[in-house]
PDB file of C-alpha atoms in Angstrom:
ATOM      1  CA  ASN A  22     231.898 -91.621 162.218  1.00  0.00           C
ATOM      2  CA  ALA A  23     233.132 -88.017 162.294  1.00  0.00           C
ATOM      3  CA  GLY A  24     235.273 -88.296 165.455  1.00  0.00           C
ATOM      4  CA  VAL A  25     236.112 -84.867 166.894  1.00  0.00           C
ATOM      5  CA  THR A  26     234.924 -81.879 164.899  1.00  0.00           C
ATOM      6  CA  GLN A  27     236.249 -78.386 165.527  1.00  0.00           C
ATOM      7  CA  THR A  28     234.958 -75.151 164.077  1.00  0.00           C
ATOM      8  CA  PRO A  29     236.067 -72.739 162.798  1.00  0.00           C
ATOM      9  CA  LYS A  30     239.351 -73.891 161.255  1.00  0.00           C
ATOM     10  CA  PHE A  31     240.647 -70.337 161.012  1.00  0.00           C
ATOM     11  CA  GLN A  32     239.686 -67.136 162.783  1.00  0.00           C
ATOM     12  CA  VAL A  33     241.117 -63.646 162.994  1.00  0.00           C
ATOM     13  CA  LEU A  34     240.075 -61.459 165.914  1.00  0.00           C
ATOM     14  CA  LYS A  35     240.859 -57.997 167.111  1.00  0.00           C
ATOM     15  CA  THR A  36     242.080 -57.440 170.644  1.00  0.00           C
ATOM     16  CA  GLY A  37     239.163 -57.355 173.043  1.00  0.00           C
ATOM     17  CA  GLN A  38     236.748 -59.302 170.878  1.00  0.00           C
ATOM     18  CA  SER A  39     235.146 -62.475 172.163  1.00  0.00           C
ATOM     19  CA  MET A  40     234.500 -65.704 170.360  1.00  0.00           C
ATOM     20  CA  THR A  41     233.705 -69.363 170.867  1.00  0.00           C
ATOM     21  CA  LEU A  42     235.582 -72.306 169.435  1.00  0.00           C
ATOM     22  CA  GLN A  43     233.245 -75.233 168.965  1.00  0.00           C
ATOM     23  CA  CYS A  44     234.103 -78.862 169.618  1.00  0.00           C
ATOM     24  CA  ALA A  45     231.810 -81.826 169.107  1.00  0.00           C
ATOM     25  CA  GLN A  46     232.469 -85.556 169.317  1.00  0.00           C
ATOM     26  CA  ASP A  47     230.227 -88.423 168.313  1.00  0.00           C
ATOM     27  CA  MET A  48     232.025 -91.260 170.111  1.00  0.00           C
ATOM     28  CA  ASN A  49     230.197 -90.948 173.440  1.00  0.00           C
ATOM     29  CA  HIS A  50     233.471 -90.014 175.111  1.00  0.00           C
ATOM     30  CA  GLU A  51     233.270 -88.943 178.736  1.00  0.00           C
ATOM     31  CA  TYR A  52     236.509 -86.965 178.760  1.00  0.00           C
ATOM     32  CA  MET A  53     237.036 -83.852 176.633  1.00  0.00           C
ATOM     33  CA  SER A  54     239.797 -81.299 176.719  1.00  0.00           C
ATOM     34  CA  TRP A  55     241.208 -78.222 175.071  1.00  0.00           C
ATOM     35  CA  TYR A  56     244.897 -77.714 174.307  1.00  0.00           C
ATOM     36  CA  ARG A  57     246.815 -74.895 172.747  1.00  0.00           C
ATOM     37  CA  GLN A  58     249.918 -75.535 170.666  1.00  0.00           C
ATOM     38  CA  ASP A  59     252.608 -72.902 170.362  1.00  0.00           C
ATOM     39  CA  PRO A  60     256.077 -73.197 168.789  1.00  0.00           C
ATOM     40  CA  GLY A  61     258.617 -74.431 171.308  1.00  0.00           C
ATOM     41  CA  MET A  62     255.944 -74.888 173.985  1.00  0.00           C
ATOM     42  CA  GLY A  63     254.421 -78.196 172.937  1.00  0.00           C
ATOM     43  CA  LEU A  64     250.853 -78.871 174.001  1.00  0.00           C
ATOM     44  CA  ARG A  65     249.408 -77.085 177.017  1.00  0.00           C
ATOM     45  CA  LEU A  66     246.132 -78.070 178.607  1.00  0.00           C
ATOM     46  CA  ILE A  67     243.635 -75.225 178.953  1.00  0.00           C
ATOM     47  CA  HIS A  68     240.502 -76.838 180.402  1.00  0.00           C
ATOM     48  CA  TYR A  69     239.061 -80.301 180.581  1.00  0.00           C
ATOM     49  CA  SER A  70     235.863 -82.110 181.448  1.00  0.00           C
ATOM     50  CA  VAL A  71     235.312 -85.623 182.771  1.00  0.00           C
ATOM     51  CA  GLY A  72     231.612 -85.629 181.988  1.00  0.00           C
ATOM     52  CA  ALA A  73     228.562 -83.493 181.343  1.00  0.00           C
ATOM     53  CA  GLY A  74     228.261 -80.732 183.920  1.00  0.00           C
ATOM     54  CA  ILE A  75     231.845 -81.149 185.157  1.00  0.00           C
ATOM     55  CA  THR A  76     234.759 -78.944 184.085  1.00  0.00           C
ATOM     56  CA  ASP A  77     238.151 -78.152 185.547  1.00  0.00           C
ATOM     57  CA  GLN A  78     241.162 -76.001 184.818  1.00  0.00           C
ATOM     58  CA  GLY A  79     244.298 -77.174 183.120  1.00  0.00           C
ATOM     59  CA  GLU A  80     247.684 -75.483 183.244  1.00  0.00           C
ATOM     60  CA  VAL A  81     246.835 -72.335 181.234  1.00  0.00           C
ATOM     61  CA  PRO A  82     243.155 -71.506 181.915  1.00  0.00           C
ATOM     62  CA  ASN A  83     243.324 -67.712 182.211  1.00  0.00           C
ATOM     63  CA  GLY A  84     241.271 -65.879 179.592  1.00  0.00           C
ATOM     64  CA  TYR A  85     239.241 -68.942 178.647  1.00  0.00           C
ATOM     65  CA  ASN A  86     235.911 -70.367 179.784  1.00  0.00           C
ATOM     66  CA  VAL A  87     234.323 -73.721 179.076  1.00  0.00           C
ATOM     67  CA  SER A  88     231.052 -75.478 179.728  1.00  0.00           C
ATOM     68  CA  ARG A  89     229.850 -79.040 179.213  1.00  0.00           C
ATOM     69  CA  SER A  90     226.074 -79.135 178.989  1.00  0.00           C
ATOM     70  CA  THR A  91     226.017 -82.310 176.881  1.00  0.00           C
ATOM     71  CA  THR A  92     228.320 -85.287 176.454  1.00  0.00           C
ATOM     72  CA  GLU A  93     228.930 -84.352 172.821  1.00  0.00           C
ATOM     73  CA  ASP A  94     229.863 -80.665 173.010  1.00  0.00           C
ATOM     74  CA  PHE A  95     232.659 -78.786 174.753  1.00  0.00           C
ATOM     75  CA  PRO A  96     232.931 -75.164 173.553  1.00  0.00           C
ATOM     76  CA  LEU A  97     235.880 -72.940 174.458  1.00  0.00           C
ATOM     77  CA  ARG A  98     235.119 -69.268 174.965  1.00  0.00           C
ATOM     78  CA  LEU A  99     237.623 -66.453 174.718  1.00  0.00           C
ATOM     79  CA  LEU A 100     236.183 -63.642 176.788  1.00  0.00           C
ATOM     80  CA  SER A 101     238.374 -60.748 175.643  1.00  0.00           C
ATOM     81  CA  ALA A 102     240.945 -61.841 173.099  1.00  0.00           C
ATOM     82  CA  ALA A 103     244.584 -60.835 173.517  1.00  0.00           C
ATOM     83  CA  PRO A 104     247.522 -61.224 171.115  1.00  0.00           C
ATOM     84  CA  SER A 105     249.001 -63.781 173.542  1.00  0.00           C
ATOM     85  CA  GLN A 106     246.089 -66.050 172.683  1.00  0.00           C
ATOM     86  CA  THR A 107     247.254 -66.336 169.090  1.00  0.00           C
ATOM     87  CA  SER A 108     247.729 -70.061 168.776  1.00  0.00           C
ATOM     88  CA  VAL A 109     246.481 -73.308 167.322  1.00  0.00           C
ATOM     89  CA  TYR A 110     243.792 -74.856 169.479  1.00  0.00           C
ATOM     90  CA  PHE A 111     243.025 -78.552 169.642  1.00  0.00           C
ATOM     91  CA  CYS A 112     240.067 -80.301 171.155  1.00  0.00           C
ATOM     92  CA  ALA A 113     240.653 -83.893 172.252  1.00  0.00           C
ATOM     93  CA  SER A 114     238.460 -86.557 173.762  1.00  0.00           C
ATOM     94  CA  SER A 115     238.768 -90.032 175.218  1.00  0.00           C
ATOM     95  CA  TYR A 116     236.461 -92.678 176.599  1.00  0.00           C
ATOM     96  CA  SER A 117     237.525 -91.993 180.171  1.00  0.00           C
ATOM     97  CA  GLU A 118     240.267 -90.340 182.126  1.00  0.00           C
ATOM     98  CA  GLY A 119     241.338 -93.121 184.403  1.00  0.00           C
ATOM     99  CA  GLY A 120     242.027 -96.819 184.265  1.00  0.00           C
ATOM    100  CA  ALA A 121     244.232 -99.043 182.137  1.00  0.00           C
ATOM    101  CA  GLY A 122     244.148 -98.115 178.486  1.00  0.00           C
ATOM    102  CA  ALA A 123     242.822 -94.673 179.248  1.00  0.00           C
ATOM    103  CA  ASN A 124     243.953 -91.453 177.710  1.00  0.00           C
ATOM    104  CA  VAL A 125     244.178 -92.575 174.131  1.00  0.00           C
ATOM    105  CA  LEU A 126     243.082 -89.208 172.930  1.00  0.00           C
ATOM    106  CA  THR A 127     241.271 -88.504 169.691  1.00  0.00           C
ATOM    107  CA  PHE A 128     242.122 -85.026 168.440  1.00  0.00           C
ATOM    108  CA  GLY A 129     240.257 -82.631 166.251  1.00  0.00           C
ATOM    109  CA  ALA A 130     241.937 -81.063 163.221  1.00  0.00           C
ATOM    110  CA  GLY A 131     242.627 -77.818 165.053  1.00  0.00           C
ATOM    111  CA  SER A 132     241.532 -74.190 164.989  1.00  0.00           C
ATOM    112  CA  ARG A 133     244.100 -71.551 164.093  1.00  0.00           C
ATOM    113  CA  LEU A 134     243.379 -68.289 165.882  1.00  0.00           C
ATOM    114  CA  THR A 135     245.108 -64.984 165.231  1.00  0.00           C
ATOM    115  CA  VAL A 136     244.512 -62.026 167.524  1.00  0.00           C
ATOM    116  CA  LEU A 137     245.590 -58.683 166.145  1.00  0.00           C
TER     117      LEU A 137
ATOM    118  CA  ALA B  21     257.933 -83.621 189.616  1.00  0.00           C
ATOM    119  CA  GLN B  22     256.789 -85.564 186.585  1.00  0.00           C
ATOM    120  CA  SER B  23     258.428 -84.703 183.294  1.00  0.00           C
ATOM    121  CA  VAL B  24     258.977 -85.878 179.751  1.00  0.00           C
ATOM    122  CA  ALA B  25     262.011 -85.035 177.646  1.00  0.00           C
ATOM    123  CA  GLN B  26     262.437 -85.379 173.929  1.00  0.00           C
ATOM    124  CA  PRO B  27     266.108 -84.446 173.670  1.00  0.00           C
ATOM    125  CA  GLU B  28     266.160 -83.855 169.923  1.00  0.00           C
ATOM    126  CA  ASP B  29     264.171 -81.025 168.354  1.00  0.00           C
ATOM    127  CA  GLN B  30     264.756 -82.512 164.925  1.00  0.00           C
ATOM    128  CA  VAL B  31     265.819 -85.855 163.523  1.00  0.00           C
ATOM    129  CA  ASN B  32     266.918 -86.289 159.928  1.00  0.00           C
ATOM    130  CA  VAL B  33     267.120 -89.698 158.292  1.00  0.00           C
ATOM    131  CA  ALA B  34     267.397 -91.005 154.770  1.00  0.00           C
ATOM    132  CA  GLU B  35     264.520 -92.964 153.312  1.00  0.00           C
ATOM    133  CA  GLY B  36     264.995 -96.682 153.876  1.00  0.00           C
ATOM    134  CA  ASN B  37     267.216 -96.207 156.914  1.00  0.00           C
ATOM    135  CA  PRO B  38     266.096 -97.064 160.434  1.00  0.00           C
ATOM    136  CA  LEU B  39     264.831 -94.194 162.565  1.00  0.00           C
ATOM    137  CA  THR B  40     264.758 -93.540 166.291  1.00  0.00           C
ATOM    138  CA  VAL B  41     262.967 -90.729 168.083  1.00  0.00           C
ATOM    139  CA  LYS B  42     263.996 -90.519 171.717  1.00  0.00           C
ATOM    140  CA  CYS B  43     261.881 -90.017 174.814  1.00  0.00           C
ATOM    141  CA  THR B  44     262.859 -90.151 178.474  1.00  0.00           C
ATOM    142  CA  TYR B  45     260.568 -89.585 181.407  1.00  0.00           C
ATOM    143  CA  SER B  46     260.416 -89.043 185.111  1.00  0.00           C
ATOM    144  CA  VAL B  47     257.336 -90.239 186.952  1.00  0.00           C
ATOM    145  CA  SER B  48     256.839 -92.062 190.202  1.00  0.00           C
ATOM    146  CA  GLY B  49     255.332 -95.510 190.049  1.00  0.00           C
ATOM    147  CA  ASN B  50     254.608 -97.444 186.896  1.00  0.00           C
ATOM    148  CA  PRO B  51     253.996 -95.173 183.921  1.00  0.00           C
ATOM    149  CA  TYR B  52     251.609 -95.271 181.027  1.00  0.00           C
ATOM    150  CA  LEU B  53     253.548 -94.158 177.924  1.00  0.00           C
ATOM    151  CA  PHE B  54     252.243 -92.911 174.603  1.00  0.00           C
ATOM    152  CA  TRP B  55     253.437 -91.756 171.211  1.00  0.00           C
ATOM    153  CA  TYR B  56     251.384 -89.478 168.981  1.00  0.00           C
ATOM    154  CA  VAL B  57     252.151 -88.139 165.511  1.00  0.00           C
ATOM    155  CA  GLN B  58     251.110 -84.835 163.970  1.00  0.00           C
ATOM    156  CA  TYR B  59     251.209 -84.462 160.211  1.00  0.00           C
ATOM    157  CA  PRO B  60     251.351 -80.893 158.822  1.00  0.00           C
ATOM    158  CA  ASN B  61     248.193 -78.884 159.473  1.00  0.00           C
ATOM    159  CA  ARG B  62     246.499 -81.827 161.161  1.00  0.00           C
ATOM    160  CA  GLY B  63     245.587 -82.863 164.670  1.00  0.00           C
ATOM    161  CA  LEU B  64     247.580 -85.408 166.620  1.00  0.00           C
ATOM    162  CA  GLN B  65     247.013 -89.091 165.961  1.00  0.00           C
ATOM    163  CA  PHE B  66     247.676 -91.933 168.399  1.00  0.00           C
ATOM    164  CA  LEU B  67     250.525 -94.256 167.363  1.00  0.00           C
ATOM    165  CA  LEU B  68     251.092 -96.665 170.231  1.00  0.00           C
ATOM    166  CA  LYS B  69     251.114 -97.051 173.980  1.00  0.00           C
ATOM    167  CA  TYR B  70     252.755 -99.020 176.753  1.00  0.00           C
ATOM    168  CA  ILE B  71     250.672 -99.992 179.734  1.00  0.00           C
ATOM    169  CA  THR B  72     252.230-103.234 180.969  1.00  0.00           C
ATOM    170  CA  GLY B  73     253.689-106.475 179.655  1.00  0.00           C
ATOM    171  CA  ASP B  74     256.117-106.878 176.761  1.00  0.00           C
ATOM    172  CA  ASN B  75     258.626-104.047 176.647  1.00  0.00           C
ATOM    173  CA  LEU B  76     258.434-103.866 172.838  1.00  0.00           C
ATOM    174  CA  VAL B  77     255.185-102.328 171.690  1.00  0.00           C
ATOM    175  CA  LYS B  78     254.054-102.338 168.080  1.00  0.00           C
ATOM    176  CA  GLY B  79     251.819 -99.625 166.718  1.00  0.00           C
ATOM    177  CA  SER B  80     250.446 -98.034 163.597  1.00  0.00           C
ATOM    178  CA  TYR B  81     252.305 -97.501 160.301  1.00  0.00           C
ATOM    179  CA  GLY B  82     255.085 -99.957 161.202  1.00  0.00           C
ATOM    180  CA  PHE B  83     256.261 -98.033 164.252  1.00  0.00           C
ATOM    181  CA  GLU B  84     257.341 -99.679 167.474  1.00  0.00           C
ATOM    182  CA  ALA B  85     258.663 -98.462 170.789  1.00  0.00           C
ATOM    183  CA  GLU B  86     260.768-100.042 173.475  1.00  0.00           C
ATOM    184  CA  PHE B  87     260.073 -99.434 177.134  1.00  0.00           C
ATOM    185  CA  ASN B  88     263.236 -99.456 179.229  1.00  0.00           C
ATOM    186  CA  LYS B  89     262.442 -99.123 182.900  1.00  0.00           C
ATOM    187  CA  SER B  90     266.038 -98.867 184.109  1.00  0.00           C
ATOM    188  CA  GLN B  91     266.805 -96.049 181.674  1.00  0.00           C
ATOM    189  CA  THR B  92     263.312 -94.534 182.005  1.00  0.00           C
ATOM    190  CA  SER B  93     263.074 -94.345 178.241  1.00  0.00           C
ATOM    191  CA  PHE B  94     260.464 -95.070 175.613  1.00  0.00           C
ATOM    192  CA  HIS B  95     262.147 -94.557 172.249  1.00  0.00           C
ATOM    193  CA  LEU B  96     260.113 -94.727 169.052  1.00  0.00           C
ATOM    194  CA  LYS B  97     261.599 -96.781 166.235  1.00  0.00           C
ATOM    195  CA  LYS B  98     260.937 -97.892 162.699  1.00  0.00           C
ATOM    196  CA  PRO B  99     263.177-100.287 160.753  1.00  0.00           C
ATOM    197  CA  SER B 100     262.849 -98.504 157.398  1.00  0.00           C
ATOM    198  CA  ALA B 101     261.786 -94.867 157.180  1.00  0.00           C
ATOM    199  CA  LEU B 102     259.456 -93.503 154.517  1.00  0.00           C
ATOM    200  CA  VAL B 103     259.265 -89.935 153.245  1.00  0.00           C
ATOM    201  CA  SER B 104     255.634 -89.990 154.379  1.00  0.00           C
ATOM    202  CA  ASP B 105     256.814 -90.501 157.982  1.00  0.00           C
ATOM    203  CA  SER B 106     257.987 -86.886 158.027  1.00  0.00           C
ATOM    204  CA  ALA B 107     255.957 -85.301 160.811  1.00  0.00           C
ATOM    205  CA  LEU B 108     256.057 -84.037 164.383  1.00  0.00           C
ATOM    206  CA  TYR B 109     256.182 -86.763 167.038  1.00  0.00           C
ATOM    207  CA  PHE B 110     255.071 -86.328 170.628  1.00  0.00           C
ATOM    208  CA  CYS B 111     255.809 -88.556 173.590  1.00  0.00           C
ATOM    209  CA  ALA B 112     253.438 -88.428 176.567  1.00  0.00           C
ATOM    210  CA  VAL B 113     253.552 -90.071 179.979  1.00  0.00           C
ATOM    211  CA  ARG B 114     251.105 -90.510 182.771  1.00  0.00           C
ATOM    212  CA  GLY B 115     251.430 -91.987 186.214  1.00  0.00           C
ATOM    213  CA  ASN B 116     248.830 -94.511 187.221  1.00  0.00           C
ATOM    214  CA  ALA B 117     248.002 -93.581 190.783  1.00  0.00           C
ATOM    215  CA  GLY B 118     246.849 -90.702 192.897  1.00  0.00           C
ATOM    216  CA  ASN B 119     248.148 -87.251 192.066  1.00  0.00           C
ATOM    217  CA  ASN B 120     250.479 -88.629 189.374  1.00  0.00           C
ATOM    218  CA  ARG B 121     247.682 -89.309 186.882  1.00  0.00           C
ATOM    219  CA  LYS B 122     248.102 -86.104 184.922  1.00  0.00           C
ATOM    220  CA  LEU B 123     249.169 -86.563 181.296  1.00  0.00           C
ATOM    221  CA  ILE B 124     252.526 -84.914 180.642  1.00  0.00           C
ATOM    222  CA  TRP B 125     253.625 -84.088 177.085  1.00  0.00           C
ATOM    223  CA  GLY B 126     257.061 -83.772 175.575  1.00  0.00           C
ATOM    224  CA  LEU B 127     257.766 -80.766 173.371  1.00  0.00           C
ATOM    225  CA  GLY B 128     257.855 -82.816 170.213  1.00  0.00           C
ATOM    226  CA  THR B 129     260.500 -83.967 167.737  1.00  0.00           C
ATOM    227  CA  SER B 130     260.327 -83.034 164.083  1.00  0.00           C
ATOM    228  CA  LEU B 131     261.239 -85.988 161.883  1.00  0.00           C
ATOM    229  CA  ALA B 132     262.425 -85.300 158.352  1.00  0.00           C
ATOM    230  CA  VAL B 133     262.887 -88.274 156.059  1.00  0.00           C
ATOM    231  CA  ASN B 134     264.913 -87.374 152.996  1.00  0.00           C
ATOM    232  CA  PRO B 135     264.385 -89.173 149.678  1.00  0.00           C
TER     233      PRO B 135
END
């Protein structure tokens, strides 16, 4: 059972380049999300999805796109990278979003992105 | 507005001593409360949660947390700290109804356990 798998683990981009961070989970989780972690800022939600074909914005969505064509995959796309997007990105999933016992998130190992 | 505060950026404790990592929250209604731990260069891992029932919740790796409704706190505790407990700890809270169901994260507390 692999859990949540993120690729790549490290990436260096130049300003203006685009890229996709991949996230896959094998737990049949309905809910998937992307966070960024920056020093002194904690975790900030970028985008999330409550099921295949459904996505919504979190608190810091600008400059990022997502799609959810399958239950397993939730890629995060940077359209035109900026130095402000230098961060560590985490994908997280859970069985569902609502209800008692919900929101026990399973996190991936993270993707460290540097934008020069 | 909903919020979570972890008032200490860093906690230092000697190995074998008890540890406490503090968390206070503000959310309307009955909260769901969580603790997660992040070891260096790793993703976050779930430690424990409070949904309802007994105010003392036991979790992974010998950790426990006490829910105090009157003080709106959910402090993480361990009776005897290990050097391997050194990590970043995050408290999270979520309301359980309507527009309060968003998960709110604290900024994290860095725990250093000294040998």
